[in-house]
Structures are given as structure tokens and as C-alpha cells.
Amino acid sequence: MPEQNIFQPDSKLSRSSYISSIQQYEELYKLSIDHPEKFWNNVVKQFHWETPHADSKSFMSYNFDISKGPISIKWMEGASTNICYNLLDRNIKNGHGDKIAFYWEGNHPEDYTRFTYRKLLEEVCRFANVLKMHGVNKGDRVAIYMPMIMETPIAMLACSRIGAIHSIVFAGFSSDSLAERMKDCKAKVLITSDGAWRGEKLLHLKQICDHALEKAQELGHHVETCIVVKHIHRVTAPKPELIEDFSVEMRDDRDFWWNDEMEEAEPSCYPEWTSAEDPLFMLYTSGSTGKPKGVLHTTGGYLLYSSTTFKLVFDYKPGDVYWCTADIGWITGHTYVVYGPLANAATSVMFEGTPFYPDNDRFWQVIDKYKVTQFYTAPTAIRSLMTFGDEPALKHNLDSLKILGSVGEPINPEAWLWYYKIIGKEKCSIVDTFWQTETGGHVITPLPGCTPMKPGSASFPFFGVKPMLLDEGGKEIQGEGEGYLVFSQPWPGMMRTVYNDHKRFEQTYFSKFPGYYCTGDGAKRDKDGYLWITGRIDDMLNVSGHLMSTAEVEAVLTEHSRVSEAAVVSRPHPVKGECLYCFITPNQNEPFDKQLIDELKVLVRERIGPFAQPDAIQHAPGLPKTRSGKIMRRILRKVAVNDRDVGDISTLADENIVEILFNNRPSK
Ligand code: WTA
């Protein structure tokens, strides 16, 4: 990158920020790596611990080397606390009871409301009591399948108040996916809403849950209780005709209305003190073998890490209004809609809708309405909004903005520059935050007041995070170079295990390079030490910021009775970043026709969810395999982009197949 492509933080922003110079960052960084306890103790002191951790030795302990015994990561062992108490009661005691915790902005611009810290605590306590009435105890799992409404953080915090483990499933997943996840975590209760609007689309969430509950039963797991928020009739319908006969079936012995339950519940609830290493929540993420993994996060470390990254990466100051557009169903929503902001007594916007409804200037209109100071969204949203030109953004006053965030996938320099110039007016810092469900919070990111920005680079590690680049043989790459991105020591917010499958945790993240946590991403380091994430190096792909595995989609495609074999690769996409390109070998004598293509698309939507729908499905009379039968995906990726420069194909069992595949590409 030429030097002119380095952007300095605005000097006013820099002067007022917590970390205002690179020297200050470097000193603190060194402290965080060499003396984690000294660094984190300042954060520890801000929170309430019912029992403090025993001694220095118990502050942090870990083993990252599988040859030395089981992988383990522990922070503040012996300490006890309650995260909900720290997010609500503590802030109220500190005088923030009447402060707005959330401005809730509905799908329809006429629907909005606000929640103070006090009101939030009252609702959380009531719902915690409801959960208790339904027999939920410490350690039980509660599945949540909800739209972006206030009941979602209320349900999460109610779980954490009583020590129950929430397991949120993004409400875009299909009933099959929900069933599989509820079965895996043996959820006792499911919380949902009757339905929700996304733009002009009506989602029948309870209906999806009904199917999922049945399917979970077929898989051998019985969910005892389903609690349903009545949402549809309290909001404005973008298309009233769609709700004329909207109805929900309630099963007497299992289903309960949220409001009915809340009426009877007491508005106070004593918090359950949990150990620092007690589970807080689990969240499923795609696995390269197909079956999703229940990533488990624990209490103490996650509190320290979510609060610190939120405060420093968004440089959150009292009086700021912060907005993260992520759905709570993803990790970004957990850490940066709920836990991080509330731990800092922040005021946030929570948005139910889409960037395109009622018009494609909705984001900019909402920023103007609430005078948002920090805005955090995904590159895919930025790219799709760019396609409408500058006018929708220029129509609104965006002067309140100070910091812009990006998350979920690499941001291309073109999108970065548009975000910087048109949205940030060249005065906002952009924080390109690299992290994962597994890392719990940002791990590589600029800090807005001090890091000179290079468009497309996530730049430097956050405090406590020690990244390294390794070559295929596990040797460290010093200085400039490209390799596997790994971490050599734990930070407080990293995952502790895969729920109920510690072996899989060790296998997935610690077996490739003993002694290191392996992210599955590649990265390069430039001459100035900046890190640039190059993307997944396993068989995972990232569609609009949603991570999925090719194996997962292939398994669904081959379920179809007319399909013999399927291979899926990623193809670059101008808005989604990547999209799915599928090769299908039908059974012998079966035709490959439009009907099959349509059925396969429906199948993927049903099994995984609408966001996984393939963009292209092509006929493959055969697949390019080596003599040992391994599919050479590198060739399929070339076919997907129609690039005939396929390189060496001499190891293929049948070289002719390559030409056939190019000739079979769909016409558009
Ligand atoms: C990718 C989302 C480049 C990466 C928080 C990672 C990114 C995966 C960035 C995790 C970024 C996330 N630059 N790539 N700033 N942020 N990724 O678990 O491939 O949904 O491994 O967590 O997204 O996705 P996940």
C-alpha cells in the first residue's frame, strides 16, 4: 500500500480518546502480554465480585499444548459474581437508573420506545422469576429464537441472573437447524415471538418453532416449555393484508404467552452468584465437518473482555449514543449489542428492521434521529448501500458520528473509502474489527484515537492478544509475510470448550499447531507490522458475514434422492462478499433440469436457512478427483469464475472432466 493510503485519526477525536497515542498503546499492550494480571486488575476493580479470586496464581492459567494434557483456559478461578448484577444493579447503584439503556427502533419507523436501566432491571427480574416458575435452574439451557425486540435482551439477562445458559439461534435459521441445536444443548425452554416483520416480509416464528419442537422430539429431545411474545399486533404492519388471518397455535400443556406469565411475576429477583468459570452462554457456529459446534463462553473473563473491548475500541464516553446493527442471534449481537454496552452503562440503539425499509436510507435516517456517535455494521451492508449512490446518505445529517465500525468479513478498500468519506466525512475513525464467535470479542482491531488506518487492514492486536503467523510446517513467520493466523496465549473472553464435546474443541482449534489456538483464517503482515486478514483457509465460506461450511451445504444437497454427489465452493460476490456455487452429479439416468435446481434451493433453505441459498447450481457429470478420490476444489473454484487458467491437472484421475465442467457452466 502506498503511504498516501494511510489515514490518521482526526486530531480532536484523538485528543479526547482513552488511548490517544501509539506509544501509549504499545506500553499498555506490553503490560497486557507480560503481566496480564496487572493489566486486567484495573478492569476487575470496576465490577462487583461476590467472592474475589483467591491469589495471583489463580488469576489466569491455561494449557494450549495438547501433548501436555487436555486444553484448558481459566481466568479468575474461585471468584464469583453475577454478570446481570454487574450490567444492571451495579449501574443503577452508580446513579444510572434513569439513563436510557436502549432506544428501540422498530421495523416500521412509527414504532419506537426506550428502556432505562431501572426499567430493564425490573423486566429482567420479572422474567427471571418466570423462568424459575417453569423450573429453570442454574446450568439449564434456554433456547432463544427471537427477532430484535426488547424481550430478547431481557430473556438473555434473565438467564444470566439465575445462572441459566442461553443458547440463541438466529431467527433466520430453519426449523431443522433450530431443532438440531435444541437437541444438542438439551434445551429445557424455548423463547420466541408469534412473528416479526423484516421490511415487508412477515416471518411466522412461532410456526417455525412448532415444527422445530416436533422435530426435536423426533430426534429424542423433549423441550418442556415454549414462551411466546405477542409482537405482531403491537406494531405497525407494513402490509396489513398479510396479518388478516395471522394466527398462532398454542398447545395447552407447553405454550405460554410472555405477557400472561409476566403479570404474575415479582419485579425483583436475587441474583445467583456464579463462579467466574461457570458457563454464561453458548452459541452455535458452523463446523467444517458439517455439524454445528456449541461455542461455550464463561462468566468472569467474558465480562472483562466484552466491557474492555467495547469501551476502548468504540472509545465509548458517557453521553454517546452507540448503535450496532448486528442481530442478537450472532456473536456480534451478544457482545456488542448486549453485554459490552450494558457493562459500560452505555446508551444504545437497538434496531429491529432492515437497511432497506421503508427506504434504503433507513440507517442514515436512524443515525440522524438518535444522533448516533458510534456506528457498527458489516461490509456486506455497506456494499449493498453503496449501490444506491451517495444521495440517500447525503440527505441526512450524520455529523454526530465519531467512530465507524466494520465486522464479519474483510472490508474491501472501495467500501472502506466510501464509508470513510461519505458516511464519516473524513473525520471518523474506522475500526475494522477482526474476531470470531470463538474469540468472544475483538482480537485484531485499530483503536480509534491512535491507530493510523490502512483501508482493509484490521491492523494490530487488542490488549492481551498475541497473534502469530505460522507456515504450513508450524514455523513462525517473523516480519513481513503470510501464513496461518494463530494465538499463543489466551485472553479473558476466548471460548472455553465446545458444549459437551471437549475433544472436538481440542481437535478443531489446537491440533493443527500444538501450543496455539488456530483461527482458521489466513493473514499477512506488511512492512509496518499491520495485519491483513486474507480469509478462511479451511472449507468455510462467509456469505454476507454468515459463516458456513461447504460440507454442511454438501450434506444437504446430497440428501436429495436424485443427487449422487455434490461439491460446493465459494465464488466472489460484489455485495455478499462470497456466495455458494454448487456442482451436482445426478444419479445415473436422472435428468439435470430446472425442477431439480429449484428443489435443491428449497432444500437448502429448509435445512439451513434462507441466507444459505446457493447462487449457482451447475450440472457436473463428474467431479475433478485425484486418483485417491479427493475432490480438487481449486479447480471447481476456477470453473465457478470461468477462469481457464487451472494450473496443473496431471494428478486428476480424469483430466477431461475439466473441459466438460467449463462447457456446462450455466449461461448467466
Ligand atoms: C471473518 C463474527 C476479515 C473471519 C464476529 C472469521 C473477518 C469469521 C473480520 C468469524 C474482519 C470477521 N476482517 N475477516 N474484520 N471479522 N471475519 O464467528 O473469517 O460469525 O474467522 O464471528 O469471520 O465469523 P463469526
XYZ file of C-alpha atoms and ligand atoms in Angstrom:
693
model
C 0.000 0.000 0.000
C 1.415 3.420 -0.877
C 1.859 5.767 2.094
C -0.910 8.142 0.940
C -3.340 5.375 1.786
C -2.693 5.784 5.477
C -5.353 7.800 7.259
C -4.582 9.461 10.570
C -7.267 9.656 13.252
C -8.877 13.079 13.479
C -6.811 15.108 15.947
C -9.806 16.222 18.024
C -11.015 12.650 18.346
C -7.527 11.519 19.162
C -7.005 14.090 21.909
C -10.198 13.138 23.710
C -9.802 9.380 23.399
C -8.792 6.873 26.090
C -5.792 5.656 24.121
C -4.513 8.646 22.225
C -1.083 7.655 21.002
C 0.617 4.614 19.558
C 3.234 4.795 22.343
C 0.503 4.566 24.944
C -0.984 1.601 23.064
C 2.392 -0.105 22.865
C 3.161 0.324 26.558
C -0.231 -0.965 27.638
C -0.013 -3.774 25.119
C 3.305 -4.913 26.519
C 1.898 -4.850 30.032
C -1.135 -6.872 28.938
C 1.074 -9.584 27.442
C 3.809 -9.710 30.075
C 1.648 -9.122 33.159
C -1.967 -9.973 32.357
C -2.992 -9.692 35.992
C -1.690 -6.144 36.332
C -3.398 -5.103 33.141
C -6.792 -6.710 33.846
C -6.909 -5.871 37.541
C -7.897 -2.291 36.716
C -10.913 -3.679 34.915
C -11.647 -6.255 37.609
C -11.943 -3.430 40.143
C -14.767 -1.777 38.238
C -17.070 -4.728 38.772
C -18.717 -6.419 41.695
C -17.303 -9.770 42.782
C -19.217 -11.552 45.467
C -16.047 -13.508 46.173
C -12.734 -12.211 44.817
C -10.317 -14.590 43.112
C -8.002 -16.316 45.532
C -4.495 -15.192 44.578
C -2.223 -14.214 41.735
C -1.718 -17.795 40.705
C -5.397 -18.318 40.174
C -5.786 -15.156 38.073
C -5.114 -16.979 34.854
C -4.000 -20.491 33.981
C -4.002 -22.359 30.725
C -2.680 -25.163 28.620
C -2.617 -24.699 24.830
C -0.446 -27.750 24.165
C -2.406 -30.908 23.624
C 0.706 -33.070 24.058
C 0.932 -31.844 27.667
C -2.631 -32.721 28.625
C -6.168 -31.507 27.998
C -6.579 -27.975 26.682
C -7.799 -25.698 29.436
C -8.277 -21.952 29.900
C -9.225 -20.409 33.215
C -9.494 -16.837 34.387
C -10.100 -15.756 37.957
C -10.803 -19.207 39.226
C -12.501 -19.155 42.590
C -14.072 -15.736 42.089
C -17.833 -15.475 41.973
C -20.076 -12.817 40.501
C -23.247 -12.324 38.501
C -22.997 -10.687 35.118
C -26.578 -9.393 35.108
C -25.982 -7.772 38.502
C -22.912 -6.027 37.075
C -24.759 -4.820 33.989
C -27.883 -3.540 35.737
C -27.920 -3.327 39.558
C -24.350 -2.012 39.736
C -25.021 0.704 37.161
C -28.214 1.719 38.931
C -26.310 1.922 42.235
C -23.829 4.186 40.433
C -26.598 6.602 39.543
C -27.526 5.417 36.051
C -31.041 4.160 36.880
C -32.750 6.769 34.730
C -30.249 6.580 31.919
C -31.512 5.131 28.647
C -30.066 1.671 28.094
C -31.797 1.125 24.758
C -33.606 3.230 22.234
C -35.607 0.568 20.478
C -36.384 1.388 16.849
C -38.906 -0.919 15.206
C -39.090 -2.272 11.705
C -41.659 0.428 10.936
C -40.439 3.997 11.620
C -43.579 4.719 13.646
C -42.701 2.052 16.199
C -40.142 3.043 18.789
C -39.682 3.021 22.523
C -36.976 3.420 25.158
C -35.817 1.449 28.170
C -33.963 2.903 31.149
C -31.567 0.805 33.211
C -34.155 0.698 36.009
C -36.962 -0.479 33.751
C -34.690 -3.056 32.177
C -33.769 -4.471 35.580
C -37.404 -4.717 36.589
C -38.350 -6.595 33.435
C -35.319 -8.843 33.665
C -36.176 -9.750 37.261
C -39.778 -10.492 36.359
C -38.707 -12.758 33.562
C -36.079 -14.424 35.711
C -38.927 -15.298 38.074
C -40.976 -16.619 35.162
C -38.115 -18.894 34.180
C -37.836 -20.098 37.754
C -41.569 -20.822 37.840
C -41.033 -23.007 34.818
C -38.395 -24.983 36.619
C -35.300 -23.414 35.064
C -32.318 -23.805 37.389
C -28.677 -22.825 37.340
C -26.913 -24.600 34.481
C -30.103 -25.364 32.491
C -30.146 -24.375 28.840
C -32.692 -21.943 27.450
C -33.077 -21.657 23.685
C -33.994 -18.239 22.290
C -35.357 -17.762 18.761
C -36.347 -14.131 18.624
C -36.467 -11.015 16.484
C -34.688 -7.810 17.548
C -37.152 -6.771 20.227
C -36.595 -5.721 23.820
C -37.710 -9.111 25.129
C -34.567 -10.629 23.606
C -32.002 -8.902 25.860
C -34.495 -9.250 28.709
C -34.606 -13.011 28.215
C -30.806 -13.250 27.935
C -30.178 -11.254 31.085
C -32.891 -13.144 32.959
C -30.993 -16.342 32.153
C -27.724 -14.909 33.365
C -29.399 -13.599 36.527
C -30.333 -17.127 37.575
C -27.246 -18.820 36.162
C -29.071 -20.497 33.269
C -27.181 -20.810 29.972
C -28.754 -19.089 26.993
C -28.430 -20.608 23.581
C -29.632 -18.162 20.964
C -30.441 -19.363 17.491
C -30.593 -16.611 14.852
C -34.237 -16.297 13.773
C -33.269 -16.784 10.130
C -32.345 -20.418 10.700
C -34.809 -23.072 9.578
C -36.859 -25.279 11.904
C -34.458 -28.166 11.200
C -31.472 -26.102 12.311
C -33.293 -24.927 15.426
C -34.338 -28.497 16.286
C -30.824 -29.810 15.890
C -29.423 -27.075 18.151
C -32.112 -27.506 20.823
C -31.442 -31.212 20.837
C -27.685 -30.777 21.064
C -27.878 -28.483 24.093
C -30.908 -30.255 25.583
C -32.833 -27.032 25.963
C -35.472 -27.055 28.670
C -37.315 -23.963 27.481
C -37.688 -22.180 24.144
C -38.487 -18.478 23.948
C -39.859 -16.959 20.767
C -42.367 -14.459 19.415
C -45.532 -15.023 17.408
C -43.893 -13.456 14.395
C -41.894 -10.495 13.169
C -41.620 -8.189 10.202
C -38.437 -7.819 8.252
C -39.144 -4.975 5.902
C -42.365 -6.025 4.224
C -41.828 -9.712 4.866
C -43.788 -11.406 7.613
C -41.921 -14.141 9.477
C -44.002 -16.819 11.198
C -41.577 -17.506 14.007
C -43.898 -19.467 16.280
C -44.837 -21.721 13.383
C -41.158 -22.423 12.715
C -40.764 -23.186 16.429
C -43.738 -25.571 16.349
C -42.046 -27.577 13.613
C -38.716 -27.406 15.411
C -40.236 -28.617 18.694
C -41.766 -31.574 16.861
C -38.515 -32.365 15.118
C -36.540 -32.141 18.347
C -38.990 -34.647 19.788
C -38.381 -36.965 16.812
C -34.656 -36.624 17.450
C -35.297 -37.749 21.024
C -35.326 -34.464 22.906
C -38.395 -33.009 24.582
C -38.471 -29.245 25.179
C -40.841 -28.747 28.119
C -41.952 -25.167 27.723
C -42.287 -22.573 24.980
C -42.836 -18.939 25.933
C -44.219 -16.687 23.209
C -44.060 -12.885 22.982
C -47.131 -11.325 21.334
C -45.455 -8.908 18.976
C -47.233 -8.751 15.641
C -50.333 -6.901 16.781
C -48.490 -4.257 18.800
C -46.524 -2.932 15.828
C -47.438 -1.263 12.546
C -47.944 -3.722 9.725
C -46.157 -2.748 6.526
C -48.631 -4.977 4.679
C -51.835 -5.235 6.741
C -53.326 -7.812 4.388
C -50.661 -10.288 5.487
C -51.858 -10.331 9.080
C -55.576 -10.518 8.398
C -55.576 -14.186 9.204
C -52.312 -14.378 11.095
C -52.816 -16.794 13.933
C -50.713 -18.792 16.302
C -51.414 -22.218 17.657
C -50.802 -22.576 21.365
C -50.520 -26.023 22.882
C -52.105 -26.077 26.329
C -49.513 -28.133 28.117
C -46.469 -26.492 26.581
C -47.018 -22.969 25.244
C -47.420 -19.822 27.346
C -47.829 -16.154 26.442
C -44.997 -13.981 27.734
C -47.392 -11.265 28.946
C -49.594 -13.645 30.922
C -46.560 -15.075 32.668
C -45.061 -11.650 33.404
C -48.264 -10.362 35.028
C -47.905 -12.773 37.882
C -44.168 -12.374 38.343
C -42.428 -10.325 41.048
C -40.263 -7.418 39.818
C -37.304 -8.340 41.968
C -35.083 -11.382 41.913
C -31.940 -12.027 43.914
C -29.033 -12.834 41.583
C -27.485 -16.283 41.603
C -23.754 -15.938 42.325
C -21.883 -17.888 39.705
C -18.237 -18.883 39.518
C -16.061 -16.953 37.105
C -15.722 -20.136 35.037
C -19.416 -21.087 35.085
C -20.937 -21.090 31.599
C -22.714 -17.891 30.569
C -23.947 -18.815 27.118
C -23.397 -20.999 24.148
C -23.729 -20.026 20.538
C -23.556 -22.384 17.603
C -21.171 -21.786 14.781
C -20.619 -23.806 11.611
C -18.080 -26.586 11.748
C -16.040 -27.746 8.803
C -17.320 -31.295 9.302
C -20.909 -30.138 8.953
C -22.399 -30.429 12.444
C -22.552 -27.042 14.176
C -20.445 -26.539 17.300
C -21.833 -25.090 20.506
C -19.170 -22.497 21.334
C -19.186 -22.047 25.109
C -18.339 -18.797 26.890
C -18.000 -18.392 30.637
C -18.781 -15.579 33.043
C -15.840 -13.689 34.554
C -13.470 -13.448 31.621
C -16.232 -12.628 29.169
C -17.363 -9.753 31.409
C -13.844 -8.308 31.494
C -13.268 -8.727 27.801
C -16.631 -7.601 26.401
C -16.593 -4.483 28.570
C -12.979 -3.523 27.805
C -13.124 -4.054 24.052
C -16.390 -2.121 23.883
C -15.002 0.793 25.853
C -11.670 1.110 24.065
C -12.459 0.047 20.504
C -15.520 2.310 20.325
C -13.982 4.831 22.729
C -17.339 4.981 24.443
C -17.853 8.084 26.614
C -20.827 8.993 28.821
C -23.359 10.808 26.658
C -22.504 8.905 23.491
C -25.208 7.024 21.606
C -23.907 3.809 20.164
C -25.521 1.646 17.513
C -24.561 -1.852 16.425
C -26.781 -3.167 13.633
C -25.955 -6.851 14.176
C -28.695 -9.288 15.071
C -28.510 -10.590 18.626
C -28.591 -14.074 17.112
C -24.923 -13.697 16.158
C -21.927 -13.210 18.438
C -21.668 -9.530 17.468
C -25.130 -9.019 18.884
C -24.238 -10.848 22.104
C -21.044 -8.947 22.831
C -21.693 -5.586 21.205
C -25.463 -5.115 21.430
C -25.966 -6.533 24.907
C -23.052 -7.389 27.202
C -20.331 -4.866 26.259
C -22.524 -1.747 26.088
C -24.504 -2.532 29.252
C -21.323 -3.290 31.201
C -20.302 0.312 30.423
C -23.678 1.861 31.296
C -23.932 2.850 27.646
C -26.925 4.126 25.716
C -27.528 2.129 22.547
C -29.910 1.950 19.662
C -31.413 -1.459 19.031
C -32.947 -1.833 15.588
C -35.486 -4.414 14.501
C -35.634 -3.703 10.805
C -33.560 -3.761 7.642
C -31.436 -1.062 5.973
C -33.857 -1.014 3.033
C -37.235 -0.403 4.659
C -39.211 1.777 4.164
C -36.396 3.090 2.002
C -32.741 2.448 1.504
C -31.762 5.470 3.598
C -33.077 3.925 6.830
C -29.663 3.528 8.504
C -28.797 7.147 7.854
C -32.206 8.318 8.974
C -31.849 6.427 12.285
C -28.348 7.833 12.875
C -29.759 11.316 12.400
C -32.808 10.614 14.594
C -30.823 9.457 17.642
C -27.628 11.441 16.944
C -25.607 8.255 16.915
C -21.930 8.710 17.777
C -20.583 5.187 17.127
C -21.988 3.082 14.314
C -21.032 -0.575 13.854
C -22.102 -2.632 10.836
C -20.933 -5.209 8.289
C -19.140 -4.747 4.951
C -21.962 -6.534 3.130
C -24.418 -3.867 4.344
C -22.032 -1.095 3.314
C -21.544 -2.600 -0.134
C -25.253 -3.014 -0.748
C -25.960 0.554 0.423
C -23.208 1.908 -1.823
C -25.110 0.605 -4.828
C -27.788 3.281 -4.241
C -25.229 6.043 -4.626
C -24.394 8.836 -2.165
C -27.695 10.664 -2.223
C -29.569 8.581 0.426
C -26.742 9.278 2.900
C -26.273 12.929 1.946
C -29.964 13.582 2.645
C -29.357 13.176 6.390
C -27.284 14.927 8.988
C -24.592 12.485 10.048
C -22.452 14.992 11.938
C -22.911 13.246 15.276
C -20.776 10.297 14.106
C -17.273 9.888 15.571
C -16.409 6.241 15.037
C -17.445 3.744 12.395
C -17.001 0.013 12.865
C -16.860 -2.912 10.485
C -17.131 -6.606 11.315
C -17.717 -10.055 9.921
C -15.570 -10.251 6.807
C -12.716 -8.409 5.154
C -13.773 -4.931 4.079
C -12.584 -4.116 0.572
C -10.788 -0.766 0.229
C -13.504 0.610 -2.062
C -16.195 0.037 0.575
C -13.837 1.309 3.294
C -13.257 4.565 1.414
C -16.950 5.109 0.766
C -17.691 4.512 4.451
C -14.879 6.893 5.416
C -15.741 9.680 3.002
C -19.495 9.611 2.509
C -20.620 8.419 5.945
C -17.718 9.567 8.127
C -16.958 12.809 6.217
C -13.250 12.016 6.597
C -13.340 12.829 10.297
C -14.434 9.488 11.774
C -12.022 6.695 12.578
C -12.912 3.336 11.077
C -12.346 0.325 13.284
C -12.112 -2.804 11.138
C -12.586 -5.357 13.895
C -11.425 -8.898 13.267
C -12.809 -11.533 15.603
C -14.846 -14.734 15.782
C -17.680 -16.349 17.737
C -14.879 -18.243 19.435
C -12.864 -15.190 20.464
C -15.808 -13.600 22.305
C -14.696 -10.078 21.382
C -12.405 -8.116 19.079
C -8.916 -9.584 18.809
C -7.328 -7.604 15.987
C -8.515 -4.061 15.556
C -7.412 -0.466 15.252
C -8.043 1.792 18.245
C -9.885 4.888 17.036
C -7.784 7.548 18.728
C -4.340 6.264 17.899
C -4.042 3.744 15.074
C -3.227 5.216 11.643
C -5.673 3.412 9.383
C -4.945 1.409 6.260
C -8.150 0.563 4.357
C -8.697 -3.190 4.507
C -6.315 -3.900 7.365
C -7.543 -4.897 10.832
C -4.113 -3.638 11.942
C -2.925 -4.596 15.451
C -3.859 -6.945 18.297
C -6.093 -5.855 21.142
C -4.679 -5.921 24.680
C -3.847 -9.404 25.880
C -3.945 -10.928 22.407
C -0.758 -12.372 20.942
C -1.126 -13.163 17.242
C 1.442 -15.045 15.216
C 1.701 -16.170 11.618
C 2.797 -19.760 11.048
C 3.806 -21.524 7.870
C 2.405 -24.922 6.883
C 5.121 -26.605 8.923
C 4.237 -24.634 12.062
C 7.269 -22.360 11.886
C 6.743 -18.767 12.940
C 6.932 -16.159 10.193
C 8.693 -13.080 11.517
C 8.316 -9.686 9.888
C 6.648 -9.383 6.511
C 4.884 -12.497 5.255
C 1.719 -14.504 5.025
C 0.540 -17.555 6.936
C -1.921 -19.150 9.310
C -3.216 -16.754 11.932
C -2.848 -18.268 15.409
C -2.762 -17.032 19.002
C -0.211 -18.236 21.504
C -1.871 -17.280 24.775
C -5.427 -16.817 25.999
C -7.281 -13.556 26.580
C -10.161 -13.429 29.056
C -13.009 -13.609 26.532
C -11.987 -16.630 24.498
C -14.198 -19.738 24.311
C -13.547 -22.481 26.837
C -14.904 -25.546 25.083
C -17.398 -26.905 22.587
C -20.503 -27.691 24.608
C -20.457 -31.352 25.563
C -17.593 -32.097 23.203
C -14.235 -31.016 24.586
C -12.458 -33.407 22.191
C -13.894 -31.543 19.252
C -12.722 -28.262 20.763
C -9.176 -29.616 21.017
C -9.315 -31.169 17.571
C -10.713 -28.124 15.790
C -8.591 -25.393 17.297
C -5.482 -26.912 18.868
C -4.443 -29.960 16.866
C -3.042 -28.379 13.711
C -0.335 -26.438 15.554
C 0.270 -27.769 19.080
C 0.620 -24.880 21.511
C -1.514 -22.447 19.518
C -5.163 -21.545 19.077
C -5.722 -21.746 15.326
C -8.279 -19.272 13.937
C -8.804 -20.989 10.575
C -8.042 -17.675 8.896
C -5.009 -16.640 6.923
C -3.305 -13.297 7.388
C -0.372 -11.329 6.100
C 1.866 -8.850 7.854
C 3.143 -5.850 5.930
C 6.390 -3.948 6.403
C 4.805 -1.724 9.049
C 3.577 -4.695 11.058
C -0.079 -4.257 10.048
C -2.106 -7.447 9.880
C -4.364 -8.058 6.878
C -6.847 -10.920 7.189
C -6.885 -12.859 3.920
C -9.916 -15.063 4.694
C -10.658 -18.641 5.652
C -8.134 -21.313 4.856
C -10.399 -24.206 5.707
C -13.535 -25.276 3.869
C -15.580 -22.486 5.362
C -17.133 -19.657 3.475
C -18.526 -16.338 4.504
C -21.757 -15.232 2.798
C -22.806 -11.731 3.855
C -20.912 -12.219 7.090
C -22.569 -15.588 7.801
C -20.035 -18.303 8.202
C -20.899 -21.732 6.827
C -19.052 -24.815 5.774
C -19.054 -26.334 2.325
C -19.510 -29.744 3.997
C -22.692 -28.566 5.684
C -24.245 -27.488 2.379
C -22.980 -30.559 0.507
C -24.595 -32.808 3.109
C -27.946 -31.133 2.488
C -27.648 -31.286 -1.326
C -26.863 -34.999 -1.316
C -29.962 -35.651 0.782
C -31.985 -35.123 -2.409
C -32.959 -38.513 -3.811
C -31.867 -37.615 -7.356
C -28.402 -36.409 -6.363
C -25.449 -38.724 -6.377
C -22.673 -36.277 -5.480
C -22.320 -32.610 -4.692
C -19.412 -30.235 -4.261
C -19.713 -26.657 -3.095
C -17.204 -23.855 -3.478
C -17.226 -20.168 -2.808
C -17.387 -17.608 -5.603
C -16.688 -13.901 -5.043
C -19.857 -11.796 -4.976
C -19.976 -7.998 -5.287
C -22.343 -7.476 -2.338
C -22.331 -10.674 -0.281
C -18.549 -10.984 -0.360
C -18.795 -14.658 -1.206
C -21.639 -16.811 -2.489
C -22.279 -20.533 -2.894
C -21.553 -22.202 -6.218
C -22.693 -25.840 -6.298
C -21.743 -28.721 -8.589
C -24.287 -31.519 -8.775
C -23.862 -35.009 -10.158
C -27.322 -36.539 -10.535
C -27.886 -40.267 -10.160
C -27.368 -42.261 -13.317
C -30.120 -41.774 -15.905
C -31.626 -38.917 -13.901
C -32.009 -35.619 -15.753
C -30.486 -32.363 -14.505
C -33.315 -29.902 -15.007
C -34.863 -26.724 -13.633
C -37.086 -28.718 -11.320
C -34.058 -30.288 -9.666
C -32.351 -26.908 -9.310
C -35.456 -25.394 -7.710
C -35.887 -28.328 -5.354
C -32.275 -28.112 -4.254
C -32.621 -24.406 -3.491
C -35.727 -25.096 -1.406
C -33.956 -27.933 0.373
C -31.045 -25.717 1.441
C -33.429 -23.014 2.635
C -35.389 -25.563 4.650
C -32.459 -27.357 6.167
C -30.182 -24.430 6.933
C -31.948 -21.130 6.300
C -32.655 -18.606 3.553
C -29.233 -16.950 3.846
C -27.580 -20.194 2.682
C -29.399 -20.367 -0.655
C -26.928 -21.107 -3.469
C -26.420 -18.510 -6.179
C -25.471 -21.059 -8.819
C -26.137 -24.754 -9.237
C -24.454 -26.411 -12.168
C -24.534 -29.863 -13.696
C -21.377 -31.888 -13.113
C -21.444 -35.229 -14.981
C -18.365 -35.965 -12.882
C -16.192 -34.146 -10.335
C -12.464 -33.455 -10.698
C -10.942 -36.040 -8.380
C -7.431 -37.156 -7.727
C -6.607 -40.829 -8.094
C -7.102 -41.194 -4.386
C -10.606 -39.798 -4.751
C -10.120 -36.345 -3.250
C -12.110 -33.583 -4.933
C -9.817 -30.822 -6.205
C -11.789 -27.793 -5.123
C -9.200 -25.441 -6.517
C -10.365 -26.466 -9.997
C -14.016 -26.057 -9.098
C -13.269 -22.535 -7.852
C -11.771 -21.760 -11.263
C -14.834 -23.136 -13.060
C -17.075 -21.026 -10.822
C -15.387 -17.814 -12.016
C -14.808 -19.080 -15.562
C -11.053 -18.775 -15.299
C -9.438 -21.339 -17.538
C -6.031 -20.886 -16.014
C -6.475 -24.014 -13.890
C -2.821 -24.867 -13.390
C -1.527 -28.407 -13.090
C -4.241 -31.033 -13.507
C -1.997 -34.030 -14.029
C -2.937 -35.612 -10.708
C -6.565 -35.904 -11.776
C -7.994 -39.360 -12.398
C -9.779 -37.985 -15.471
C -8.494 -34.742 -16.949
C -11.330 -34.479 -19.486
C -13.792 -33.582 -16.799
C -12.329 -30.083 -16.524
C -13.323 -29.148 -20.078
C -16.770 -30.669 -19.592
C -17.336 -28.580 -16.466
C -16.349 -25.353 -18.207
C -18.745 -26.160 -21.058
C -21.538 -26.898 -18.601
C -21.446 -23.531 -16.831
C -24.919 -22.046 -16.552
C -25.416 -19.327 -19.153
C -25.871 -16.422 -16.718
C -14.367 -13.430 9.378
C -18.009 -12.732 13.559
C -11.792 -10.111 7.979
C -13.183 -14.362 9.641
C -17.511 -11.700 14.572
C -13.574 -15.031 10.946
C -13.324 -11.141 9.338
C -15.058 -15.173 10.789
C -13.459 -9.955 10.102
C -15.776 -15.252 12.103
C -12.693 -8.805 9.696
C -14.722 -11.493 10.956
N -11.872 -8.945 8.637
N -12.490 -11.210 8.302
N -12.771 -7.633 10.321
N -14.329 -10.214 11.092
N -14.140 -12.071 9.895
O -17.769 -16.449 14.044
O -13.114 -15.296 8.589
O -19.513 -15.202 12.668
O -12.948 -16.276 11.160
O -17.781 -14.002 14.036
O -15.473 -14.014 10.056
O -17.167 -15.243 11.932
P -18.121 -15.290 13.186
